[in-house]
XYZ file of C-alpha atoms in Angstrom:
698
model
C -63.063 69.904 -28.799
C -62.872 71.178 -25.198
C -65.083 68.314 -23.938
C -62.639 65.862 -25.656
C -59.693 67.727 -24.044
C -61.062 67.645 -20.512
C -62.329 64.099 -20.747
C -58.949 63.021 -22.016
C -57.159 64.761 -19.220
C -59.512 63.149 -16.684
C -59.282 59.614 -18.132
C -55.461 59.588 -18.734
C -54.500 61.454 -15.495
C -51.934 58.811 -14.650
C -50.043 59.344 -17.913
C -50.057 63.027 -17.402
C -48.823 62.788 -13.799
C -45.290 61.985 -14.665
C -44.964 64.935 -17.097
C -46.602 67.294 -14.518
C -44.171 66.170 -11.786
C -41.180 66.515 -14.039
C -42.145 69.956 -15.362
C -43.091 71.190 -11.880
C -39.772 69.993 -10.420
C -37.884 71.646 -13.342
C -39.617 74.964 -12.909
C -39.056 74.736 -9.132
C -35.321 74.165 -9.577
C -35.190 77.010 -12.058
C -36.827 79.367 -9.525
C -34.541 78.093 -6.785
C -31.400 78.602 -8.921
C -32.749 81.949 -10.134
C -33.313 83.279 -6.559
C -29.874 82.146 -5.711
C -28.247 83.949 -8.716
C -30.235 87.065 -7.857
C -28.766 86.909 -4.282
C -25.172 86.898 -5.645
C -25.912 90.028 -7.528
C -26.998 91.948 -4.421
C -24.566 91.298 -1.670
C -25.357 93.163 1.574
C -23.166 96.227 2.515
C -20.510 95.033 4.890
C -19.195 97.208 7.706
C -15.363 97.798 7.831
C -13.502 95.754 10.434
C -9.963 97.109 10.465
C -10.867 100.920 10.679
C -14.406 100.601 11.955
C -13.919 103.859 14.153
C -12.250 105.977 11.486
C -14.503 107.989 9.170
C -11.719 108.199 6.503
C -9.008 105.625 5.567
C -5.883 106.585 3.583
C -4.546 103.511 1.770
C -1.593 103.014 -0.503
C -2.185 102.516 -4.264
C -3.533 98.946 -4.934
C -3.576 99.217 -8.730
C -1.047 99.259 -11.449
C -1.995 101.585 -14.277
C -0.387 101.349 -17.752
C -1.300 103.003 -21.023
C -2.102 100.480 -23.859
C -2.907 101.026 -27.463
C -6.669 101.284 -28.330
C -7.106 102.234 -31.980
C -5.299 105.374 -32.914
C -4.531 106.439 -29.408
C -3.853 104.897 -25.881
C -6.144 104.356 -22.860
C -5.070 103.615 -19.202
C -5.577 100.018 -18.152
C -5.689 99.030 -14.405
C -4.609 95.748 -12.850
C -4.978 95.008 -9.174
C -1.813 94.482 -7.224
C -1.359 91.492 -4.821
C -1.353 93.948 -1.914
C -1.589 97.675 -1.535
C 1.578 99.699 -1.564
C 2.776 101.365 1.781
C 1.437 104.850 2.360
C 4.117 107.444 1.320
C 6.072 108.620 4.370
C 5.604 112.252 3.319
C 1.829 111.711 3.283
C 1.901 110.178 6.767
C 3.846 113.080 8.101
C 1.433 115.584 6.694
C -1.596 113.758 7.969
C -0.164 113.407 11.485
C 0.657 117.016 11.558
C -2.943 118.095 11.103
C -5.150 115.207 12.429
C -5.393 112.228 14.617
C -4.026 109.212 12.696
C -4.693 105.619 13.593
C -2.450 102.879 12.240
C -3.683 99.190 12.470
C -1.876 96.064 11.394
C 0.626 97.408 8.757
C 1.894 100.405 6.757
C -0.521 99.994 3.780
C -3.323 102.001 5.336
C -4.166 104.470 8.190
C -7.314 105.713 9.686
C -7.901 109.573 9.755
C -10.358 111.418 11.953
C -10.948 114.352 9.565
C -13.335 115.668 6.830
C -12.989 113.507 3.719
C -12.765 116.502 1.329
C -9.838 117.997 3.242
C -7.999 114.601 3.352
C -8.520 114.299 -0.435
C -7.247 117.737 -1.093
C -4.133 117.055 0.971
C -3.338 113.560 -0.326
C -4.063 114.216 -4.115
C -3.011 111.236 -6.237
C -0.438 109.944 -3.875
C -2.765 107.546 -2.102
C -6.381 106.323 -2.059
C -8.915 107.965 0.225
C -11.712 105.601 1.357
C -14.918 106.563 3.054
C -18.199 104.815 3.965
C -18.441 101.240 2.677
C -15.158 101.670 0.620
C -13.355 101.360 4.007
C -13.809 97.578 3.825
C -11.149 97.583 1.010
C -8.557 98.091 3.794
C -9.665 94.847 5.603
C -7.663 91.640 5.393
C -8.530 89.828 2.116
C -11.270 92.273 1.078
C -11.958 90.295 -2.038
C -12.719 87.021 -0.280
C -16.505 87.374 -0.379
C -16.357 88.718 -3.966
C -14.432 85.661 -5.042
C -16.830 83.369 -3.297
C -19.880 84.996 -4.935
C -18.167 84.830 -8.419
C -17.638 81.060 -7.875
C -21.168 80.676 -6.443
C -22.642 82.652 -9.488
C -20.804 80.231 -11.873
C -22.021 77.121 -10.003
C -25.667 78.274 -9.925
C -25.464 79.239 -13.497
C -24.122 75.873 -14.437
C -26.728 74.060 -12.286
C -29.559 76.135 -13.829
C -28.272 75.273 -17.289
C -28.138 71.609 -16.519
C -31.662 71.858 -15.109
C -33.013 73.475 -18.183
C -31.187 70.940 -20.511
C -32.296 67.872 -18.634
C -35.866 69.207 -18.044
C -36.422 70.050 -21.745
C -34.991 66.624 -22.678
C -37.093 64.635 -20.295
C -40.354 66.609 -20.862
C -40.026 66.516 -24.558
C -39.263 62.821 -24.572
C -42.315 62.149 -22.254
C -44.628 64.100 -24.486
C -43.375 62.431 -27.668
C -43.639 58.985 -26.245
C -47.131 59.665 -24.751
C -48.360 60.802 -28.195
C -46.809 57.769 -29.880
C -48.845 55.560 -27.543
C -52.094 57.296 -28.546
C -51.804 56.670 -32.309
C -54.718 54.248 -32.246
C -56.818 56.889 -30.490
C -55.886 59.549 -33.035
C -56.708 57.010 -35.763
C -60.202 56.674 -34.375
C -60.634 60.418 -34.200
C -59.473 60.854 -37.728
C -61.867 58.101 -38.773
C -64.663 59.992 -37.002
C -63.852 63.161 -39.087
C -61.275 65.009 -36.982
C -58.942 67.091 -39.105
C -55.106 67.137 -38.709
C -55.443 70.619 -37.338
C -57.883 69.659 -34.683
C -55.641 66.793 -33.526
C -52.678 69.201 -33.233
C -54.811 71.803 -31.383
C -55.902 69.121 -29.045
C -52.329 68.060 -28.157
C -51.217 71.679 -27.791
C -54.156 72.543 -25.640
C -53.374 69.559 -23.319
C -49.759 70.728 -23.132
C -50.773 74.317 -22.425
C -53.051 73.215 -19.537
C -50.406 70.888 -18.148
C -47.732 73.626 -18.562
C -49.625 76.292 -16.789
C -50.610 74.123 -13.816
C -47.181 72.568 -13.476
C -45.351 75.836 -13.756
C -47.541 77.403 -11.125
C -46.827 74.464 -8.799
C -43.158 74.653 -9.645
C -42.963 78.369 -8.615
C -44.427 77.548 -5.212
C -42.040 74.672 -4.875
C -39.083 76.929 -5.824
C -40.158 79.547 -3.227
C -39.916 76.930 -0.553
C -36.671 75.444 -1.807
C -34.596 78.592 -2.259
C -33.985 79.113 1.538
C -32.996 75.475 1.815
C -30.559 75.881 -0.918
C -28.942 79.014 0.605
C -28.502 77.071 3.945
C -26.899 74.167 2.104
C -24.499 76.417 0.286
C -23.476 78.233 3.404
C -23.055 74.988 5.406
C -20.991 73.473 2.549
C -18.679 76.470 2.422
C -19.775 77.533 -1.044
C -21.295 80.750 0.058
C -20.351 83.442 2.716
C -22.069 83.065 6.066
C -24.289 86.043 5.381
C -25.640 84.653 2.124
C -29.515 84.664 2.039
C -32.216 84.630 -0.511
C -33.707 87.939 -1.546
C -37.127 89.131 -2.838
C -36.441 89.215 -6.549
C -39.417 88.433 -8.922
C -37.744 87.825 -12.181
C -36.770 84.154 -11.353
C -40.540 83.411 -11.009
C -41.466 85.074 -14.269
C -38.557 83.376 -16.110
C -39.166 79.922 -14.697
C -42.924 80.036 -15.250
C -42.921 81.032 -18.838
C -39.888 78.760 -19.535
C -42.059 75.812 -18.131
C -45.021 76.725 -20.309
C -42.677 77.107 -23.441
C -40.969 73.743 -22.660
C -44.440 71.986 -22.427
C -45.576 73.418 -25.656
C -42.263 72.832 -27.363
C -42.356 69.122 -26.312
C -45.817 68.823 -27.806
C -45.210 70.571 -31.116
C -43.083 67.962 -32.906
C -45.296 65.252 -31.619
C -48.469 66.922 -32.648
C -47.152 67.554 -36.149
C -46.437 63.888 -36.573
C -49.806 62.906 -35.131
C -51.692 65.274 -37.461
C -49.889 64.016 -40.618
C -50.807 60.340 -40.355
C -53.944 59.320 -42.028
C -56.602 57.272 -40.153
C -55.930 54.014 -41.868
C -52.134 54.185 -41.457
C -52.511 55.264 -37.850
C -54.655 52.192 -37.080
C -52.370 49.870 -38.935
C -49.065 51.073 -37.405
C -50.363 51.543 -33.858
C -48.292 48.659 -32.483
C -45.365 48.796 -34.962
C -42.354 51.010 -34.669
C -41.780 51.658 -38.366
C -40.702 55.283 -38.247
C -39.069 55.532 -34.871
C -36.513 58.090 -36.109
C -37.962 60.928 -38.133
C -35.839 62.733 -40.717
C -35.808 66.048 -38.726
C -34.757 64.239 -35.467
C -31.989 62.330 -37.353
C -30.619 65.555 -39.004
C -30.705 67.460 -35.689
C -29.133 64.550 -33.801
C -26.330 64.183 -36.435
C -25.719 67.876 -36.395
C -25.373 68.154 -32.619
C -23.177 64.918 -32.491
C -20.862 66.327 -35.196
C -20.752 69.788 -33.598
C -19.833 68.300 -30.138
C -17.062 66.102 -31.666
C -15.802 69.088 -33.683
C -15.735 71.376 -30.629
C -13.776 68.756 -28.638
C -11.289 68.475 -31.488
C -11.043 72.175 -32.047
C -10.571 72.912 -28.350
C -7.973 70.153 -27.961
C -5.991 71.452 -30.841
C -6.201 75.138 -30.271
C -6.590 75.600 -26.528
C -6.144 72.347 -24.641
C -5.874 74.103 -21.287
C -9.553 74.888 -21.539
C -10.395 71.228 -21.297
C -9.188 71.319 -17.730
C -11.723 73.877 -16.598
C -14.903 72.941 -14.939
C -16.933 75.164 -17.192
C -15.796 73.316 -20.244
C -16.115 69.763 -19.079
C -19.521 70.576 -17.625
C -21.145 72.181 -20.648
C -19.290 70.818 -23.775
C -20.426 67.154 -23.314
C -23.997 68.211 -23.444
C -23.787 68.547 -27.291
C -22.618 64.952 -27.435
C -25.142 63.730 -24.984
C -28.104 65.356 -26.829
C -26.802 64.130 -30.242
C -26.545 60.581 -29.113
C -29.831 60.641 -27.248
C -31.692 62.028 -30.370
C -30.059 59.174 -32.443
C -30.761 56.525 -29.821
C -33.667 54.962 -31.743
C -31.224 54.285 -34.534
C -28.786 52.729 -32.051
C -31.205 50.758 -29.920
C -31.773 47.738 -32.299
C -28.106 46.874 -33.065
C -27.099 47.389 -29.503
C -30.007 45.313 -28.101
C -29.065 42.394 -30.305
C -25.393 42.656 -29.101
C -26.113 42.711 -25.433
C -26.650 39.337 -23.629
C -30.218 38.977 -22.211
C -30.187 35.466 -20.844
C -31.232 31.986 -22.253
C -34.544 30.326 -23.138
C -37.841 31.768 -24.133
C -37.658 34.636 -21.666
C -34.255 35.814 -22.873
C -35.322 35.582 -26.479
C -38.504 37.604 -25.847
C -36.554 40.167 -23.908
C -34.048 40.740 -26.648
C -36.514 40.580 -29.618
C -39.140 42.808 -27.886
C -36.459 45.368 -26.988
C -35.228 45.431 -30.648
C -38.775 45.690 -32.112
C -40.215 48.253 -29.703
C -37.621 50.809 -30.600
C -39.573 53.770 -29.267
C -40.164 52.205 -25.848
C -36.649 50.993 -25.495
C -35.124 54.345 -26.615
C -37.481 56.325 -24.351
C -36.070 54.400 -21.407
C -32.443 54.369 -22.530
C -32.207 58.126 -23.359
C -32.563 59.514 -19.798
C -30.258 56.797 -18.451
C -27.757 57.844 -21.090
C -28.026 61.509 -19.916
C -27.378 60.644 -16.350
C -24.550 58.221 -16.833
C -22.807 60.520 -19.302
C -23.073 63.502 -16.940
C -21.821 61.355 -14.036
C -18.965 60.106 -16.147
C -17.901 63.367 -17.764
C -18.309 65.460 -14.546
C -16.642 63.250 -12.029
C -14.291 61.512 -14.480
C -12.957 64.857 -15.744
C -12.619 66.480 -12.318
C -10.822 63.331 -10.952
C -8.611 63.026 -13.902
C -7.500 66.675 -13.666
C -6.848 66.374 -9.925
C -4.752 63.218 -10.428
C -2.875 64.744 -13.250
C -2.037 67.704 -11.056
C -0.962 65.360 -8.230
C 1.294 63.324 -10.687
C 2.730 66.489 -12.069
C 3.533 67.854 -8.605
C 5.330 64.589 -7.727
C 7.326 64.633 -10.892
C 8.342 68.296 -10.504
C 10.533 67.924 -7.364
C 13.416 65.791 -6.230
C 12.712 66.726 -2.644
C 12.259 64.168 0.155
C 9.961 66.527 2.079
C 7.706 69.458 1.221
C 6.521 72.019 3.710
C 3.440 74.061 2.923
C 1.796 76.934 4.840
C 0.613 80.529 4.519
C 3.626 82.256 6.021
C 6.567 79.961 6.820
C 9.502 80.919 8.830
C 12.902 80.700 7.228
C 14.882 77.452 7.680
C 18.628 77.150 7.928
C 20.007 74.120 6.059
C 21.874 71.566 8.173
C 24.899 69.807 6.970
C 24.238 67.750 3.834
C 20.798 69.277 3.284
C 19.473 71.187 0.367
C 16.561 73.554 1.024
C 14.654 75.539 -1.634
C 12.034 78.054 -0.331
C 9.606 79.704 -2.655
C 6.518 81.965 -2.252
C 3.608 83.129 -4.356
C 3.809 86.438 -6.190
C 2.725 88.109 -9.392
C 4.265 89.702 -12.450
C 2.633 92.078 -14.879
C 3.702 91.880 -18.515
C 2.583 94.030 -21.389
C 1.316 91.746 -24.094
C 2.359 93.580 -27.179
C 1.132 97.110 -27.167
C -2.632 96.331 -26.595
C -3.018 94.538 -23.258
C -1.429 94.115 -19.811
C -1.466 90.524 -18.425
C -1.169 89.534 -14.779
C 0.551 86.201 -14.171
C 0.655 84.215 -11.018
C 4.316 83.488 -10.337
C 6.643 81.897 -7.804
C 9.419 83.798 -6.000
C 12.718 81.744 -5.515
C 14.829 82.421 -2.429
C 17.887 80.406 -3.514
C 18.241 79.905 -7.302
C 20.993 77.288 -6.979
C 18.940 75.111 -4.523
C 15.919 75.614 -6.605
C 17.576 74.387 -9.772
C 19.013 71.354 -7.904
C 15.661 70.153 -6.429
C 13.198 71.289 -9.241
C 12.355 68.875 -11.969
C 10.216 71.249 -14.113
C 9.314 70.502 -17.751
C 11.936 72.707 -19.322
C 11.468 72.947 -23.149
C 14.299 75.478 -23.680
C 17.058 77.040 -21.612
C 18.378 75.983 -18.141
C 16.955 76.624 -14.640
C 20.430 77.231 -13.276
C 20.623 80.402 -15.258
C 17.949 82.097 -13.075
C 19.125 85.146 -11.147
C 17.959 88.578 -10.068
C 18.250 89.825 -13.794
C 16.279 86.927 -15.351
C 13.048 85.101 -15.334
C 11.743 81.635 -16.151
C 8.572 81.725 -18.159
C 6.105 79.220 -19.632
C 4.822 78.687 -23.146
C 2.053 81.296 -22.567
C 4.806 83.935 -23.349
C 4.475 83.115 -27.036
C 6.731 85.887 -28.316
C 9.599 85.339 -25.849
C 12.553 83.007 -26.342
C 15.568 82.096 -24.234
C 17.982 85.022 -24.122
C 15.414 87.654 -25.007
C 14.278 90.339 -22.501
C 10.840 90.739 -20.959
C 9.556 94.074 -19.549
C 8.097 93.180 -16.161
C 6.252 95.175 -13.433
C 6.548 93.544 -9.982
C 3.821 92.523 -7.522
C 3.857 95.824 -5.762
C 3.574 97.874 -9.065
C 7.257 98.867 -9.175
C 9.063 98.657 -12.480
C 9.303 98.184 -15.217
C 12.379 96.078 -15.069
C 13.868 94.236 -18.035
C 14.561 90.501 -17.296
C 16.237 88.016 -19.523
C 14.371 84.679 -20.236
C 16.411 82.051 -18.567
C 14.236 79.100 -19.412
C 10.888 78.197 -20.945
C 8.557 75.655 -19.338
C 5.797 73.627 -20.825
C 2.402 74.902 -19.655
C 1.313 71.716 -18.047
C -1.858 71.786 -15.884
C -1.391 75.456 -15.092
C 1.062 75.617 -12.301
C 4.243 75.970 -14.305
C 5.864 79.360 -13.859
C 6.671 82.071 -14.201
C 9.561 82.034 -11.639
C 11.549 84.976 -10.460
C 13.894 85.621 -7.591
C 12.801 87.275 -4.449
C 14.532 90.371 -5.439
C 11.874 90.832 -8.055
C 9.036 89.785 -5.664
C 8.732 92.418 -2.939
C 6.462 91.425 -0.077
C 6.295 87.845 -1.083
C 5.908 85.493 1.895
C 7.327 81.930 1.957
C 4.597 79.270 1.547
C 6.560 76.232 0.470
C 10.007 74.665 1.310
C 11.419 71.729 -0.610
C 14.138 69.758 1.329
C 16.404 66.819 0.606
C 19.026 65.264 2.902
C 20.233 66.285 6.296
C 18.382 63.515 8.206
C 16.365 64.175 11.359
C 17.888 67.591 11.899
C 16.288 68.803 8.670
C 12.867 67.327 9.623
C 13.012 68.964 13.029
C 13.882 72.369 11.380
C 11.070 72.035 8.835
C 8.601 71.230 11.555
C 9.609 74.491 13.354
C 8.871 76.535 10.190
C 5.236 76.615 11.082
C 3.916 74.621 8.070
C 2.811 71.053 7.360
C 5.391 68.568 6.507
C 4.655 65.900 3.949
C 6.709 63.363 2.048
C 5.466 64.831 -1.140
C 3.263 67.453 -2.475
C -0.373 66.500 -2.901
C -2.713 69.219 -4.345
C -5.860 67.183 -3.869
C -9.362 68.015 -4.991
C -11.567 70.869 -3.970
C -14.473 69.670 -1.688
C -16.567 72.665 -2.744
C -16.216 71.671 -6.387
C -17.251 68.149 -5.516
C -20.351 69.358 -3.713
C -21.215 71.453 -6.791
C -20.861 68.413 -9.096
C -22.974 66.391 -6.740
C -25.673 69.151 -6.969
C -25.640 69.058 -10.750
C -25.682 65.275 -10.838
C -28.494 65.086 -8.397
C -30.616 67.186 -10.652
C -30.080 64.953 -13.601
C -30.647 61.785 -11.476
C -33.995 63.000 -10.029
C -35.122 63.871 -13.546
C -34.078 60.491 -14.846
C -35.918 58.632 -12.121
C -39.166 60.580 -12.894
C -38.709 60.057 -16.596
C -38.122 56.357 -16.288
C -41.037 55.782 -13.953
C -43.433 57.770 -16.075
C -42.280 56.117 -19.285
C -42.450 52.572 -18.073
C -45.784 53.014 -16.296
C -47.271 54.371 -19.468
C -45.644 51.804 -21.763
C -46.480 48.661 -19.647
C -50.046 49.866 -18.875
C -51.088 49.651 -22.584
C -49.589 46.184 -23.156
C -52.611 44.330 -21.757
C -53.491 42.650 -25.055
C -49.802 41.540 -25.668
C -49.434 40.200 -22.082
C -52.772 38.383 -22.409
C -51.526 36.774 -25.672
C -48.488 35.478 -23.893
C -50.641 33.947 -21.154
C -52.824 32.246 -23.782
C -49.643 30.892 -25.380
C -48.615 29.187 -22.104
C -46.508 31.736 -20.365
C -46.639 31.830 -16.586
C -47.278 34.902 -14.650
C -43.636 34.770 -13.385
C -42.294 34.444 -16.932
C -44.237 37.481 -18.073
C -42.950 39.602 -15.171
C -39.336 38.551 -15.980
C -39.915 39.500 -19.611
C -41.226 42.988 -18.737
C -38.577 43.610 -16.021
C -35.859 42.171 -18.357
C -36.775 44.591 -21.060
C -36.532 47.479 -18.685
C -33.142 46.228 -17.368
C -31.868 45.767 -20.957
C -32.997 49.331 -21.886
C -31.152 50.635 -18.830
C -28.011 48.672 -19.895
C -28.312 50.145 -23.437
C -28.486 53.666 -21.930
C -25.580 52.906 -19.646
C -23.494 51.678 -22.556
C -24.195 54.681 -24.632
C -23.355 56.933 -21.698
C -20.045 55.192 -21.202
C -19.236 55.764 -24.905
C -19.810 59.487 -24.480
C -17.693 59.497 -21.342
C -14.948 57.716 -23.096
C -14.907 60.249 -25.962
C -14.774 63.147 -23.481
C -12.053 61.591 -21.338
C -10.173 60.748 -24.382
C -10.208 64.409 -25.527
C -9.072 65.387 -22.010
C -6.206 62.893 -22.249
C -5.135 64.354 -25.643
C -5.339 67.813 -24.103
C -3.142 66.833 -21.193
C -0.627 65.218 -23.519
C -0.642 68.468 -25.598
C 0.213 70.454 -22.502
C 3.020 68.117 -21.663
C 1.272 67.151 -18.453
C 0.872 63.537 -17.111
C -1.989 61.733 -18.676
C -3.946 60.095 -15.792
C -7.456 59.376 -16.655
C -9.968 58.098 -14.091
C -13.392 56.625 -14.836
C -15.572 57.049 -11.679
C -17.019 53.543 -11.594
C -18.571 54.076 -8.110
C -20.564 57.153 -9.202
C -21.498 55.662 -12.529
C -22.534 52.328 -10.818
C -24.668 54.210 -8.291
C -26.430 56.116 -11.004
C -26.947 53.064 -13.224
C -28.140 51.040 -10.241
C -30.593 53.633 -9.229
C -32.005 53.789 -12.751
C -32.217 50.021 -12.977
C -34.027 49.765 -9.627
C -36.631 52.395 -10.569
C -37.114 50.947 -14.081
C -37.584 47.468 -12.968
C -40.137 48.593 -10.346
C -41.967 50.864 -12.659
C -42.319 48.044 -15.269
C -43.211 45.256 -12.775
C -46.037 47.144 -11.037
C -48.418 47.610 -14.056
C -47.426 44.123 -15.379
C -48.337 42.512 -12.115
C -51.699 44.301 -12.155
C -52.416 43.332 -15.755
C -51.553 39.663 -15.208
C -53.668 39.147 -12.093
């Protein structure tokens, strides 16, 4: 058996090369993503900037602590404030009376040159005492790097998941198709006395050898690619400037054994089928696709398809806002994609007969060969389906959400001009002008007795001007009723209606105050409410001014506010998110190219007898090349069509979710990205089919 194994590996090295490259690349990407993930868990210790020379920092409280019910008793729950509270004046006086105190950039923290234990004893629970690396919490925006690492962790996790998904799919499909092409060989082995168990062990041994070698090569490839990934993430603004790859070993172990497991798993199903077929049946059916969709594959594909559709419907009905999140529209379509890909042999024949393939004998042969050779056509169409569907759902969903936010922003203001900036200067309205200034803030609300929820809110400077210019989606109440004793909420406040009171803690932790609900807004894309007046938003800085009327005097005043003046508000997309999606799609496209090239090189190389028969029947060499390349192009077209169907289903669910949120339904199909992906697939497929066909027809 070993001699048969190694002779087979030597004689069929070309057919194993594609699987080796695909698996090695998958393991390499898993190592790269794993090393990147490991680096996000172990951020280097940063030195403080604001109070670098002070051994101890005393900072105002930066957390709101409330008791909530947990079972029979209560437990304290902390929520971070928007900014730390000022240090108590009494604490400052006591500190200055005993030690040297350094103030820097605001009243929220001071540096103290004193022993930490003595400072803690003096301050008690009236403020926070920070030492060592904790002093960085007093720096401006201390959570910036932490937020970047959380986003980077999510991106690398998603990319690793897509890598695993696509690699398993491509490698398993490659193994299954390679085994299907060897049925005549297995029939001869069975005729020579080989048992089904020996056939299965032969295939599993081949997969094990290939898996070990490819996984080892992939680990080496990942070690080289991880530093390049880190530089790319830093240059693209997705990671802090200090981000580097560490020396973790678990990504290598995880990726290596995952690669071996994928290779073996890809061979298991194919080896079971190869071992079950008798010698006579194997010889008779070697060139006929009579059982292209086994029962197990049909059941699994149907289950995944129904599960994907069910999850889309359930999410749309119960939590439509989740459909607007990148995590959802990146992962949820994978169930649909896998289900349709597994059922592709069932769909190939009817779709192939529907698509146009040209006129004359060449066109007829292209259509009929594609419909008859179901395995070959499905093996080419499936990876194209994966790439096109990922391109359509990722970029289509992201673009649709961005455009919905832009449309919603345009609809929600009657202003002629909108000024935006971090800290705008107040503007005095000229004659005939209406100005509404708002700023970002937060409110804390007790959700029943068991939770405390922090909501991002907007602070309104002039409620009357705000009500005049705002065109928010009010479902109950009136914006004109907003004052210092009321609040405008959205539909997330499920238990509160107009006229009822809400117990609210302000952004600085002060409160509680009881505010009457003046109006309730539709949830929309996530930017609708709550709204409070500036009296209930201490420390809030102006970051937006809506203006109407007043002519050029208003425009000059707005320009002097220190912000950017635009005719309308345009949220726009996040370039970092787009870079992340390009990374995910690039992984899928590389795998698709490898899978297509490998499949078509194998499939066309074993068609020597068929192509020779066509030559004997009078076909020219050019006609045969057009038939072979036409079949490849038609298979790519089938995969593209199926991918567009999956994209349409996902975008349709997104549109239904936007409608349920009372947000503008603006769906965008990314034709440029889909066309580029399909064009790349078609080019590779045609070249991979033409090369062996040209060699066989010399």
